[in-house]
Amino acid sequence: MCGIFGCILKDGNAAPIIHGALKRLEYRGYDSVGEATLYEGKLYIKKDQGKIDEVNKIHNLDDLPGNIGIGHTRWATHGAPLQINAHPHLDCSGQIAVVHNGIIENFSELKQELENIGHVFRSKTDTEVIAHLIEHAWKTNPSLSLAEAILEAIRRLEGSYAIAVISPKEPNKIVCARNESPLVIGVNENSIYCASDIPAFLPLTNKAVIINDGELVTLSLEGYEIKKISDSSLVMRKPKILDWTPEMALKQGYPHFMLKEIHEQPATLRNTLRLQEHYLDLMTTFLDRAHEVFLVACGTSYHACLAASYMFSKLAFLATYPVIASEFVEQHGKSVNIDSTILAVSQSGETADTLAAVNCARQRAATILGLTNVIGSTLTRISRVYIGQQSGPEIGVAATKTFTSQLSVLSQLALRLAKKRGKVSQDEMDFLAEKMEKLPDIVETILQTQEEKVKQIAKKYKDAKTFFFLGRGTSTATAYEGRLKLMEIAYVPAIAFPAGESKHGPISLVEQGFPVIFICPKDGTHKTLIGNIMEMKARGASIITIIEEGDSEIRELADDYVEIPNGVPEVLSPIPYVIPLQLLAYYIAIERGHNPDRPRNLAKSVTVK
Ligand code: M6R
């Protein structure tokens, strides 16, 4: 996730306006920043790595001439957060400046093709291909307008993008376009804006035009013209008047960041399916060679590791050891060695306990692999290979979208490893890959159809003193994560364990009305889990189940149930099955009058041991 912005003003300098808008978009990314303006037929650019305020201190971003310009605040996906990779990016001639939010999936092929015909690339970003493609279209047909050259270029792109482009060849225009990344236009009598999100221009205008996927817009002081990218046909759309406060705009109308981030999961999961094959393959190779693999993390990230240990074992026949990072040194500090591989999972990449475990393993010459949401974080700097999970910044303290993205990346790794090791047939492989592709839609369906039901369940159980969260197999990880969400934001003590453990102790807590949440995908554990439900029911527990749609057997045993679309393979089930648990924690927190975005005593990133 990055933030893009552009503006044309009738009077005054664009640069300070861009700077202010980028500050309001900083929540979308903040590892580098850049601006480009046009003045008297020349392009002016300032960009660097670092937060906006840091870059501004060094470069004085407001000091760029011209009434028209574009800007970008970056959340690195392709290419480290360095000045060279900061946007805007230019073509070879330095006449086309592009800012971009999204991921161009076929950028390697396009880059190769462009390099073969003489284009010289400066950065490691996917974005730069867009500038060169536009240049190429213009070179091939110099009579094209900027918008036409851009149309030719973006028709070649696969992946997601919201772009804004300026060029001294058409000095009074900004051309922008979108596919699967957000883009909105703001209009005023004396100015016009484009942005990734409404908060960018909300203090400047309350008239907005939402741009849809597959549309290109040309902005000028005369107004805006929307065209379909597919056939260049014109689209007529009037601005809407917004009555949002800046605070509401930042949360896109949701009451809390946590709820917004829960709802972002279909989009973030689509992003994680666009990871660079190259990094996945490289990490798979390291995992394949490893003698022993530790999956090391804290909190929610540890639950992703726990789920991953089932995925690696079931799909790729690889035994891995999920370890809570703060225990790693005590438990394995002496035995970890040159033959060990540590896959450290940390959305922030800065968690002190995780880094301490990694440092201990590094000192003993183990191989370090990293999975994180923050490229440029300490974890990325000390890992032999790392993968950026591409969830975009998560503001709510409770991890939601970063958890499902971690699961998505880890399942992709497990699948690749299975293929490499010849542990799954081609048919099975195709089946799982297809199911993985469908997960974002499945999560979308759950959010659309089950949220109201979860709200009612939250109302019913809001005063419960404690809960059990139970699952078997891979769902054990889902149960642990559901329990953590409820405890941390609703302050309800809860216990999670593999359902088979009930009769070894915890069942003695159960009495009439004790709420027990069962995670029940229709997998190999289904039958045994029914036995576990029966034993709880016999002791008067209230049974809440997350079941597969149409699972009448469990539905009839349950006091309350939430349904997940059927056909999700067991190893992928934590992704959809955790969604109702995130919503449940959220709505119980609301019912109990707590702010889910700021749970007491907690911080987003725990940088102390
Ligand atoms: O940044 P990390 O993934 O390393 O953070 C680890 C935990 O602190 C984190 O997952 C925490 O448990 C969640 N914020 C809970 O929702």
Coordinates of C-alpha atoms and ligand atoms in Angstrom, one line a residue:
M1 CA 0.0 0.0 0.0
C2 CA 1.3 3.4 -1.0
G3 CA -0.3 6.8 -1.3
I4 CA -0.5 8.8 -4.5
F5 CA -1.6 12.4 -5.0
G6 CA -1.7 15.0 -7.8
C7 CA -3.0 18.5 -8.1
I8 CA -3.5 21.3 -10.6
L9 CA -4.1 24.8 -9.1
K10 CA -5.3 27.9 -10.9
D11 CA -3.1 30.0 -8.6
G12 CA -0.2 29.2 -6.3
N13 CA 2.4 26.5 -5.9
A14 CA 1.5 22.9 -6.0
A15 CA 4.4 21.6 -3.9
P16 CA 3.1 22.7 -0.4
I17 CA -0.4 21.3 -1.3
I18 CA 1.2 18.0 -2.3
H19 CA 3.3 17.9 0.8
G20 CA 0.2 18.5 3.0
A21 CA -1.8 15.8 1.2
L22 CA 1.1 13.3 1.5
K23 CA 1.1 13.9 5.2
R24 CA -2.6 12.9 5.3
L25 CA -1.8 9.8 3.3
E26 CA 1.2 8.8 5.4
Y27 CA -0.9 6.1 7.1
R28 CA -0.7 4.2 3.7
G29 CA 3.1 4.0 3.9
Y30 CA 6.0 6.0 5.1
D31 CA 9.4 4.6 4.1
S32 CA 10.1 7.1 1.3
V33 CA 8.5 10.1 -0.3
G34 CA 8.7 12.1 -3.5
E35 CA 7.2 15.0 -5.5
A36 CA 7.4 16.1 -9.1
T37 CA 6.2 19.4 -10.4
L38 CA 6.0 21.1 -13.9
Y39 CA 7.2 24.6 -14.5
E40 CA 7.9 26.4 -17.7
G41 CA 8.3 23.2 -19.7
K42 CA 10.5 21.5 -17.2
L43 CA 10.1 18.7 -14.7
Y44 CA 11.3 19.3 -11.1
I45 CA 11.7 16.3 -8.7
K46 CA 12.6 15.8 -5.0
K47 CA 12.5 12.4 -3.5
D48 CA 14.3 10.4 -0.8
Q49 CA 14.0 7.5 1.6
G50 CA 12.6 8.2 5.1
K51 CA 9.4 9.6 6.7
I52 CA 7.9 12.7 5.1
D53 CA 9.1 15.0 7.9
E54 CA 12.7 13.6 7.7
V55 CA 12.8 14.0 4.0
N56 CA 11.3 17.5 4.2
K57 CA 14.0 18.6 6.7
I58 CA 16.7 17.7 4.3
H59 CA 15.1 18.6 1.0
N60 CA 12.4 21.2 1.7
L61 CA 9.7 19.6 -0.3
D62 CA 7.7 22.8 -0.6
D63 CA 10.5 24.4 -2.6
L64 CA 9.5 23.2 -6.0
P65 CA 8.1 25.6 -8.7
G66 CA 4.8 25.2 -10.6
N67 CA 1.1 24.9 -10.2
I68 CA 0.9 21.3 -11.2
G69 CA 2.5 18.2 -9.7
I70 CA 2.3 14.7 -8.3
G71 CA 3.5 13.0 -5.1
H72 CA 4.0 9.7 -3.5
T73 CA 4.4 8.2 0.0
R74 CA 5.8 4.7 -0.3
W75 CA 5.4 1.3 1.4
A76 CA 8.1 -0.7 -0.3
T77 CA 7.1 -3.8 -2.2
H78 CA 9.6 -4.1 -5.1
G79 CA 13.0 -2.6 -4.2
A80 CA 14.3 -1.6 -0.8
P81 CA 13.3 1.8 0.6
L82 CA 16.2 3.8 -0.9
Q83 CA 16.2 7.1 -2.7
I84 CA 16.6 5.5 -6.1
N85 CA 13.5 3.4 -5.5
A86 CA 11.4 6.4 -4.2
H87 CA 8.7 7.7 -6.6
P88 CA 8.2 9.5 -9.0
H89 CA 9.9 7.4 -11.5
L90 CA 11.0 8.6 -14.9
D91 CA 11.5 7.2 -18.4
C92 CA 14.9 7.3 -20.2
S93 CA 14.3 10.8 -21.5
G94 CA 13.3 12.2 -18.2
Q95 CA 10.1 13.6 -19.7
I96 CA 7.5 11.3 -18.1
A97 CA 7.1 11.2 -14.3
V98 CA 4.9 8.4 -12.7
V99 CA 3.7 7.7 -9.2
H100 CA 2.1 4.4 -8.6
N101 CA 0.3 2.4 -5.9
G102 CA -0.1 -1.3 -6.5
I103 CA 1.9 -4.3 -7.8
I104 CA 2.7 -4.9 -11.5
E105 CA 2.8 -8.7 -11.7
N106 CA 4.4 -9.0 -15.1
F107 CA 7.0 -6.3 -14.5
S108 CA 10.0 -8.7 -14.9
E109 CA 8.9 -9.7 -18.4
L110 CA 8.1 -6.2 -19.4
K111 CA 11.4 -4.9 -18.0
Q112 CA 13.3 -7.5 -20.0
E113 CA 11.4 -6.7 -23.1
L114 CA 12.1 -2.9 -22.7
E115 CA 15.8 -3.5 -21.8
N116 CA 16.1 -5.6 -25.0
I117 CA 15.1 -2.5 -27.0
G118 CA 17.5 -0.2 -25.2
H119 CA 15.6 1.2 -22.2
V120 CA 17.8 1.8 -19.2
F121 CA 16.3 1.2 -15.8
R122 CA 17.5 3.1 -12.7
S123 CA 15.5 1.5 -9.9
K124 CA 14.5 -1.9 -8.7
T125 CA 10.8 -1.0 -8.7
D126 CA 8.0 -2.5 -10.8
T127 CA 6.7 1.1 -11.3
E128 CA 9.5 2.2 -13.5
V129 CA 8.3 -0.1 -16.4
I130 CA 5.2 2.1 -16.6
A131 CA 7.2 5.2 -17.4
H132 CA 9.3 3.3 -20.0
L133 CA 6.1 1.7 -21.6
I134 CA 4.6 5.2 -22.0
E135 CA 7.9 6.4 -23.5
H136 CA 7.9 3.5 -25.9
A137 CA 4.3 4.1 -27.0
W138 CA 5.1 7.8 -27.6
K139 CA 8.2 6.9 -29.6
T140 CA 6.3 4.4 -31.7
N141 CA 3.6 6.9 -32.4
P142 CA 4.6 10.5 -31.6
S143 CA 1.1 11.8 -32.5
L144 CA -0.5 10.2 -29.5
S145 CA -1.7 12.4 -26.7
L146 CA -0.3 11.7 -23.2
A147 CA -3.6 9.9 -22.3
E148 CA -3.4 7.8 -25.4
A149 CA 0.2 6.8 -24.8
I150 CA -0.7 5.9 -21.2
L151 CA -3.7 3.8 -22.4
E152 CA -1.4 1.9 -24.7
A153 CA 1.1 1.3 -21.9
I154 CA -1.4 0.3 -19.2
R155 CA -3.2 -2.2 -21.4
R156 CA 0.0 -4.2 -21.2
L157 CA 0.0 -4.3 -17.4
E158 CA -1.1 -7.2 -15.3
G159 CA -1.7 -6.6 -11.6
S160 CA -2.9 -3.7 -9.6
Y161 CA -2.3 0.0 -10.0
A162 CA -3.4 3.5 -9.3
I163 CA -1.1 5.8 -11.2
A164 CA -0.7 9.5 -11.8
V165 CA 1.5 10.8 -14.6
I166 CA 2.8 14.2 -15.7
S167 CA 4.9 15.3 -18.6
P168 CA 6.2 18.6 -19.9
K169 CA 4.9 17.6 -23.3
E170 CA 1.4 18.2 -22.0
P171 CA 2.2 20.6 -19.2
N172 CA -1.4 21.4 -18.0
K173 CA -2.6 17.8 -17.5
I174 CA -2.4 15.0 -15.0
V175 CA -3.4 11.6 -16.3
C176 CA -4.3 8.9 -13.8
A177 CA -5.8 5.4 -14.0
R178 CA -6.8 2.6 -11.8
N179 CA -7.1 -1.2 -11.6
E180 CA -7.6 -2.8 -8.2
S181 CA -5.9 0.1 -6.3
P182 CA -8.0 3.0 -5.0
L183 CA -8.2 6.3 -6.9
V184 CA -10.5 9.3 -6.2
I185 CA -10.7 12.7 -7.8
G186 CA -11.4 15.9 -5.9
V187 CA -12.8 18.9 -7.6
N188 CA -13.1 22.6 -6.8
E189 CA -13.6 25.8 -8.8
N190 CA -10.0 26.7 -8.9
S191 CA -8.2 23.3 -8.5
I192 CA -8.5 19.6 -9.2
Y193 CA -6.9 16.7 -7.3
C194 CA -6.4 13.0 -7.7
A195 CA -5.5 10.8 -4.7
S196 CA -5.4 7.3 -3.3
D197 CA -7.9 8.2 -0.7
I198 CA -10.3 11.0 0.2
P199 CA -8.5 12.3 3.4
A200 CA -5.7 13.6 1.1
F201 CA -7.9 16.4 -0.3
L202 CA -10.7 16.6 2.2
P203 CA -9.5 19.9 3.8
L204 CA -9.4 21.3 0.2
T205 CA -12.7 20.2 -1.2
N206 CA -15.7 18.0 -0.3
K207 CA -16.6 17.2 -3.9
A208 CA -15.3 13.8 -4.9
V209 CA -15.6 11.5 -7.9
I210 CA -14.8 7.8 -7.2
I211 CA -12.9 6.2 -10.1
N212 CA -13.7 2.5 -10.8
D213 CA -11.4 -0.3 -11.9
G214 CA -10.5 -0.1 -15.5
E215 CA -10.9 3.7 -15.9
L216 CA -8.4 6.4 -16.9
V217 CA -9.0 10.1 -16.1
T218 CA -7.4 13.2 -17.6
L219 CA -7.4 16.2 -15.2
S220 CA -7.0 19.8 -16.2
L221 CA -8.2 23.1 -14.9
E222 CA -11.2 22.7 -17.2
G223 CA -12.3 19.6 -15.3
Y224 CA -12.0 15.8 -15.7
E225 CA -12.6 13.3 -18.4
I226 CA -13.1 9.6 -17.6
K227 CA -12.5 6.9 -20.2
K228 CA -12.7 3.1 -20.0
I229 CA -9.3 1.6 -20.4
S230 CA -10.6 -1.3 -22.4
D231 CA -12.2 0.6 -25.3
S232 CA -11.5 4.3 -24.6
S233 CA -15.2 5.0 -24.4
L234 CA -16.3 8.0 -22.3
V235 CA -17.8 7.7 -18.9
M236 CA -20.0 10.4 -17.4
R237 CA -19.9 10.7 -13.6
K238 CA -20.8 13.7 -11.4
P239 CA -19.0 14.5 -8.2
K240 CA -20.6 13.5 -4.8
I241 CA -20.7 15.9 -1.9
L242 CA -19.0 14.4 1.2
D243 CA -20.1 15.1 4.7
W244 CA -17.2 13.2 6.3
T245 CA -15.0 14.7 9.0
P246 CA -11.2 14.2 8.4
E247 CA -11.3 11.5 11.2
M248 CA -14.1 9.6 9.5
A249 CA -12.3 9.9 6.1
L250 CA -9.2 8.3 7.5
K251 CA -11.2 5.3 8.6
Q252 CA -13.1 5.3 5.3
G253 CA -16.4 5.6 7.2
Y254 CA -15.7 2.7 9.6
P255 CA -15.9 3.5 13.3
H256 CA -12.5 1.9 14.0
F257 CA -9.3 1.0 12.2
M258 CA -9.7 -2.5 13.3
L259 CA -13.0 -2.9 11.6
K260 CA -11.7 -1.2 8.5
E261 CA -8.7 -3.6 8.5
I262 CA -10.9 -6.6 8.9
H263 CA -12.8 -5.5 5.9
E264 CA -9.6 -4.9 3.9
Q265 CA -8.7 -8.6 4.0
P266 CA -10.2 -9.6 0.6
A267 CA -7.9 -6.9 -0.9
T268 CA -4.8 -7.7 1.1
L269 CA -5.2 -11.4 0.4
R270 CA -5.4 -10.5 -3.3
N271 CA -2.1 -8.7 -2.9
T272 CA -0.4 -11.6 -1.2
L273 CA -1.3 -13.7 -4.2
R274 CA 0.8 -11.3 -6.3
L275 CA 4.1 -11.9 -4.5
Q276 CA 7.1 -12.2 -6.7
E277 CA 7.6 -15.9 -7.6
H278 CA 11.3 -15.4 -7.4
Y279 CA 11.3 -14.7 -3.7
L280 CA 8.9 -17.5 -2.9
D281 CA 11.1 -19.9 -5.0
L282 CA 14.3 -18.8 -3.2
M283 CA 12.8 -19.3 0.2
T284 CA 11.4 -22.6 -0.8
T285 CA 14.9 -23.7 -1.9
F286 CA 16.3 -22.8 1.6
L287 CA 13.5 -24.6 3.3
D288 CA 14.0 -27.7 1.1
R289 CA 17.7 -27.8 2.0
A290 CA 17.2 -27.3 5.7
H291 CA 18.0 -30.0 8.2
E292 CA 15.7 -28.5 10.9
V293 CA 13.3 -25.5 10.6
F294 CA 12.2 -23.4 13.5
L295 CA 9.2 -21.1 12.9
V296 CA 9.8 -18.2 15.4
A297 CA 7.4 -15.4 16.3
C298 CA 5.3 -13.8 19.0
G299 CA 1.6 -13.4 19.6
T300 CA -0.5 -13.5 16.4
S301 CA 2.5 -14.1 14.2
Y302 CA 3.3 -17.1 16.4
H303 CA -0.3 -18.4 15.6
A304 CA 0.5 -18.0 11.9
C305 CA 3.6 -20.1 12.5
L306 CA 1.6 -22.8 14.4
A307 CA -0.8 -23.0 11.5
A308 CA 2.2 -23.1 9.1
S309 CA 3.7 -26.1 10.9
Y310 CA 0.5 -28.1 9.9
M311 CA 0.7 -26.8 6.4
F312 CA 4.4 -27.7 5.9
S313 CA 3.8 -31.1 7.4
K314 CA 0.6 -32.0 5.6
L315 CA 1.6 -30.7 2.2
A316 CA 5.3 -30.9 2.0
F317 CA 6.1 -33.6 4.6
L318 CA 8.4 -31.1 6.3
A319 CA 8.5 -31.2 10.1
T320 CA 8.9 -27.7 11.5
Y321 CA 9.1 -26.4 15.0
P322 CA 6.9 -23.4 15.9
V323 CA 8.5 -21.6 18.8
I324 CA 7.4 -18.6 20.8
A325 CA 10.3 -16.2 20.3
S326 CA 10.8 -15.3 23.9
E327 CA 11.4 -18.9 24.7
F328 CA 13.7 -19.7 21.8
V329 CA 17.0 -18.9 23.5
E330 CA 16.1 -21.0 26.6
Q331 CA 14.7 -23.9 24.6
H332 CA 17.0 -24.1 21.6
G333 CA 19.8 -21.6 22.2
K334 CA 22.4 -24.3 22.8
S335 CA 21.3 -26.7 20.1
V336 CA 20.7 -24.3 17.2
N337 CA 23.6 -24.6 14.7
I338 CA 24.8 -24.1 11.2
D339 CA 22.4 -26.7 10.0
S340 CA 19.4 -25.0 11.5
T341 CA 17.1 -22.7 9.6
I342 CA 15.0 -20.0 11.3
L343 CA 11.9 -18.6 9.6
A344 CA 11.1 -15.6 11.7
V345 CA 7.7 -14.1 11.2
S346 CA 7.0 -10.6 12.4
Q347 CA 4.6 -8.1 10.8
S348 CA 6.6 -5.2 12.2
G349 CA 10.0 -6.8 11.7
E350 CA 11.0 -5.1 14.9
T351 CA 9.7 -7.2 17.7
A352 CA 12.5 -7.4 20.3
D353 CA 11.8 -11.1 21.3
T354 CA 11.8 -12.2 17.7
L355 CA 15.0 -10.3 16.9
A356 CA 16.7 -11.7 20.0
A357 CA 15.9 -15.2 18.9
V358 CA 17.2 -14.5 15.4
N359 CA 20.4 -12.9 16.8
C360 CA 21.1 -15.9 18.9
A361 CA 20.6 -18.2 15.9
R362 CA 22.7 -15.9 13.7
Q363 CA 25.6 -16.1 16.2
R364 CA 25.4 -19.9 15.9
A365 CA 25.6 -19.6 12.1
A366 CA 22.0 -20.7 11.4
T367 CA 20.3 -19.5 8.2
I368 CA 17.8 -16.7 8.8
L369 CA 14.7 -16.3 6.6
G370 CA 12.2 -13.5 7.3
L371 CA 8.5 -12.9 6.7
T372 CA 7.4 -9.3 7.5
N373 CA 5.1 -6.5 6.5
V374 CA 7.8 -3.8 6.7
I375 CA 10.5 -3.8 4.1
G376 CA 13.5 -2.0 5.5
S377 CA 12.8 -3.3 9.1
T378 CA 15.5 -4.9 11.1
L379 CA 14.3 -8.3 10.2
T380 CA 14.7 -7.6 6.5
R381 CA 18.2 -6.4 7.1
I382 CA 19.4 -9.5 9.0
S383 CA 17.6 -12.2 6.9
R384 CA 19.3 -14.1 4.2
V385 CA 16.1 -14.1 2.3
Y386 CA 12.9 -12.2 3.2
I387 CA 9.4 -11.9 1.9
G388 CA 7.3 -8.7 2.3
Q389 CA 3.7 -9.8 2.9
Q390 CA 2.2 -6.7 1.4
S391 CA -0.7 -6.1 3.7
G392 CA -0.1 -2.3 3.9
P393 CA 0.2 -0.5 7.3
E394 CA -2.0 -1.9 10.0
I395 CA -3.0 0.8 12.5
G396 CA -5.3 -1.1 14.9
V397 CA -3.1 -2.7 17.6
A398 CA -4.9 -6.0 17.1
A399 CA -3.4 -7.9 14.2
T400 CA -6.0 -8.9 11.7
K401 CA -5.1 -8.4 8.0
T402 CA -1.5 -9.0 8.7
F403 CA -2.4 -12.4 10.2
T404 CA -4.3 -13.6 7.2
S405 CA -1.6 -12.3 4.8
Q406 CA 1.0 -14.2 6.8
L407 CA -1.1 -17.4 6.5
S408 CA -1.4 -16.8 2.8
V409 CA 2.3 -16.4 2.2
L410 CA 3.1 -19.4 4.4
S411 CA 0.6 -21.6 2.6
Q412 CA 2.1 -20.6 -0.7
L413 CA 5.5 -21.6 0.6
A414 CA 4.2 -24.9 1.8
L415 CA 2.6 -25.6 -1.6
R416 CA 5.7 -24.7 -3.5
L417 CA 7.8 -26.9 -1.3
A418 CA 5.3 -29.8 -1.8
K419 CA 5.6 -29.3 -5.5
K420 CA 9.4 -29.2 -5.4
R421 CA 9.5 -32.3 -3.3
G422 CA 7.0 -34.1 -5.5
K423 CA 4.7 -34.6 -2.5
V424 CA 1.5 -33.6 -4.3
S425 CA 0.1 -34.7 -7.6
Q426 CA -0.4 -32.1 -10.3
D427 CA -4.2 -32.4 -9.9
E428 CA -3.9 -31.8 -6.2
M429 CA -1.6 -28.9 -6.8
D430 CA -4.0 -27.3 -9.3
F431 CA -6.9 -27.9 -7.0
L432 CA -5.1 -26.2 -4.0
A433 CA -3.8 -23.3 -6.2
E434 CA -7.4 -22.7 -7.4
K435 CA -8.8 -22.8 -3.9
M436 CA -6.1 -20.3 -2.8
E437 CA -7.1 -17.9 -5.6
K438 CA -10.7 -18.1 -4.4
L439 CA -9.9 -17.2 -0.7
P440 CA -10.2 -13.4 -1.1
D441 CA -13.8 -13.9 -2.5
I442 CA -14.6 -16.4 0.2
V443 CA -13.5 -13.9 2.9
E444 CA -15.6 -11.2 1.1
T445 CA -18.6 -13.5 1.2
I446 CA -18.1 -14.1 5.0
L447 CA -17.9 -10.4 5.6
Q448 CA -21.0 -9.7 3.6
T449 CA -23.2 -12.5 4.9
Q450 CA -22.1 -13.3 8.5
E451 CA -21.2 -10.0 10.1
E452 CA -24.8 -9.4 11.3
K453 CA -25.0 -12.8 12.8
V454 CA -21.7 -12.4 14.6
K455 CA -23.0 -9.1 16.0
Q456 CA -26.0 -10.9 17.5
I457 CA -23.8 -13.5 19.0
A458 CA -21.6 -10.8 20.5
K459 CA -24.7 -9.2 22.1
K460 CA -25.9 -12.5 23.5
Y461 CA -22.5 -13.4 25.1
K462 CA -21.2 -10.0 25.9
D463 CA -21.4 -10.6 29.7
A464 CA -19.8 -14.0 29.7
K465 CA -17.0 -14.2 32.2
T466 CA -14.8 -16.5 30.2
F467 CA -14.7 -18.5 26.9
F468 CA -13.1 -21.7 25.6
F469 CA -11.8 -21.7 22.0
L470 CA -11.4 -25.2 20.7
G471 CA -10.2 -26.8 17.4
R472 CA -8.3 -29.8 16.3
G473 CA -5.5 -30.1 13.7
T474 CA -4.8 -26.9 11.8
S475 CA -7.8 -25.2 13.5
T476 CA -6.0 -25.3 16.8
A477 CA -4.0 -22.3 15.5
T478 CA -7.3 -20.6 14.6
A479 CA -8.6 -21.2 18.1
Y480 CA -5.5 -19.7 19.7
E481 CA -5.8 -16.6 17.5
G482 CA -9.6 -16.2 18.2
R483 CA -8.9 -16.3 21.9
L484 CA -6.0 -13.8 21.7
K485 CA -8.2 -11.3 19.8
L486 CA -11.0 -11.6 22.4
M487 CA -8.6 -11.2 25.4
E488 CA -6.6 -8.3 24.1
I489 CA -9.4 -6.0 22.9
A490 CA -12.5 -7.1 24.9
Y491 CA -10.5 -7.9 28.1
V492 CA -12.4 -11.2 28.5
P493 CA -10.2 -14.0 29.9
A494 CA -10.3 -17.0 27.6
I495 CA -8.7 -20.3 27.2
A496 CA -7.7 -22.1 23.9
F497 CA -6.4 -25.6 23.5
P498 CA -6.6 -28.5 21.1
A499 CA -10.1 -29.9 21.7
G500 CA -8.6 -33.3 22.5
E501 CA -7.1 -31.9 25.7
S502 CA -10.5 -31.1 27.3
K503 CA -10.8 -34.3 29.3
H504 CA -7.2 -34.0 30.5
G505 CA -8.2 -31.1 32.8
P506 CA -9.9 -28.0 31.4
I507 CA -13.4 -29.5 31.2
S508 CA -13.7 -29.3 34.9
L509 CA -14.3 -25.5 34.5
V510 CA -17.4 -26.1 32.4
E511 CA -20.8 -25.5 34.0
Q512 CA -24.3 -24.5 32.8
G513 CA -24.1 -21.8 30.1
F514 CA -20.3 -21.8 29.8
P515 CA -19.6 -20.5 26.3
V516 CA -17.4 -22.8 24.2
I517 CA -16.4 -21.8 20.6
F518 CA -15.6 -24.7 18.3
I519 CA -13.8 -24.2 15.0
C520 CA -15.2 -26.9 12.8
P521 CA -14.1 -27.1 9.1
K522 CA -15.2 -30.3 7.5
D523 CA -11.8 -32.0 7.5
G524 CA -10.4 -35.1 8.9
T525 CA -11.0 -34.0 12.5
H526 CA -14.7 -33.4 12.0
K527 CA -16.0 -36.6 13.5
T528 CA -13.8 -36.5 16.6
L529 CA -14.7 -32.9 17.0
I530 CA -18.4 -33.8 17.2
G531 CA -17.4 -36.1 20.1
N532 CA -15.7 -33.1 21.8
I533 CA -18.8 -30.9 21.2
M534 CA -21.0 -33.6 22.8
E535 CA -18.9 -33.9 25.9
M536 CA -19.1 -30.1 26.4
K537 CA -22.9 -30.1 25.7
A538 CA -23.4 -32.9 28.2
R539 CA -22.0 -30.6 30.9
G540 CA -24.3 -27.7 30.0
A541 CA -21.9 -25.6 27.9
S542 CA -23.3 -23.1 25.4
I543 CA -22.0 -24.2 22.0
I544 CA -20.9 -21.6 19.4
T545 CA -19.6 -23.1 16.2
I546 CA -17.9 -21.9 13.1
I547 CA -19.0 -24.4 10.6
E548 CA -19.0 -25.1 6.9
E549 CA -22.1 -24.0 5.1
G550 CA -24.8 -26.8 5.3
D551 CA -23.1 -28.8 8.0
S552 CA -26.4 -29.8 9.6
E553 CA -24.8 -32.4 11.9
I554 CA -22.9 -29.7 13.9
R555 CA -25.5 -27.0 13.3
E556 CA -28.1 -29.1 15.2
L557 CA -25.7 -29.4 18.2
A558 CA -24.9 -25.8 18.3
D559 CA -26.7 -23.0 20.2
D560 CA -25.3 -20.5 17.7
Y561 CA -23.3 -20.9 14.5
V562 CA -21.6 -18.9 11.8
E563 CA -21.2 -20.4 8.3
I564 CA -18.2 -20.4 6.1
P565 CA -18.6 -21.2 2.3
N566 CA -17.8 -24.9 1.7
G567 CA -15.0 -26.5 -0.1
V568 CA -12.0 -24.7 1.7
P569 CA -9.2 -27.3 2.0
E570 CA -8.1 -28.0 5.6
V571 CA -4.6 -26.4 5.3
L572 CA -6.1 -23.1 4.1
S573 CA -9.0 -23.1 6.6
P574 CA -7.4 -20.7 9.2
I575 CA -7.8 -17.8 6.7
P576 CA -11.6 -17.8 6.4
Y577 CA -12.3 -19.4 9.8
V578 CA -10.5 -16.7 11.7
I579 CA -12.7 -13.9 10.2
P580 CA -15.8 -14.5 12.4
L581 CA -13.5 -14.7 15.4
Q582 CA -12.0 -11.3 14.6
L583 CA -15.5 -9.8 14.2
L584 CA -16.7 -11.5 17.4
A585 CA -13.8 -10.0 19.4
Y586 CA -14.5 -6.6 17.8
Y587 CA -18.2 -6.6 18.6
I588 CA -17.8 -7.9 22.1
A589 CA -15.3 -5.1 22.8
I590 CA -17.8 -2.6 21.4
E591 CA -20.6 -4.1 23.5
R592 CA -18.4 -3.8 26.6
G593 CA -17.6 -0.2 25.8
H594 CA -13.9 -0.6 24.9
N595 CA -12.0 1.1 22.1
P596 CA -10.7 -1.9 20.0
D597 CA -8.0 0.2 18.3
R598 CA -6.3 1.1 21.6
P599 CA -6.3 -1.8 24.0
R600 CA -4.9 -0.9 27.4
N601 CA -1.3 -1.8 28.2
L602 CA -0.5 -2.8 24.6
A603 CA 1.6 -1.3 21.7
K604 CA 1.5 -2.1 18.0
S605 CA 5.2 -3.0 18.0
V606 CA 6.8 -4.5 21.1
T607 CA 10.4 -3.4 20.9
V608 CA 11.4 -4.3 24.5
K609 CA 12.1 -7.8 25.8
Ligands
M6R1 O1 5.1 -7.3 14.8 P1 5.0 -8.7 15.2 O2 4.2 -9.5 14.2 O3 6.3 -9.3 15.5 O4 4.2 -8.7 16.5 C1 4.1 -9.8 17.3 C2 3.0 -9.6 18.3 O5 3.3 -8.6 19.2 C3 1.7 -9.3 17.7 O6 1.3 -10.2 16.7 C4 0.5 -9.2 18.7 O7 0.3 -10.4 19.3 C5 -0.7 -8.7 18.0 N1 -0.7 -7.3 17.8 C6 -2.0 -9.1 18.6 O8 -3.1 -8.7 17.9

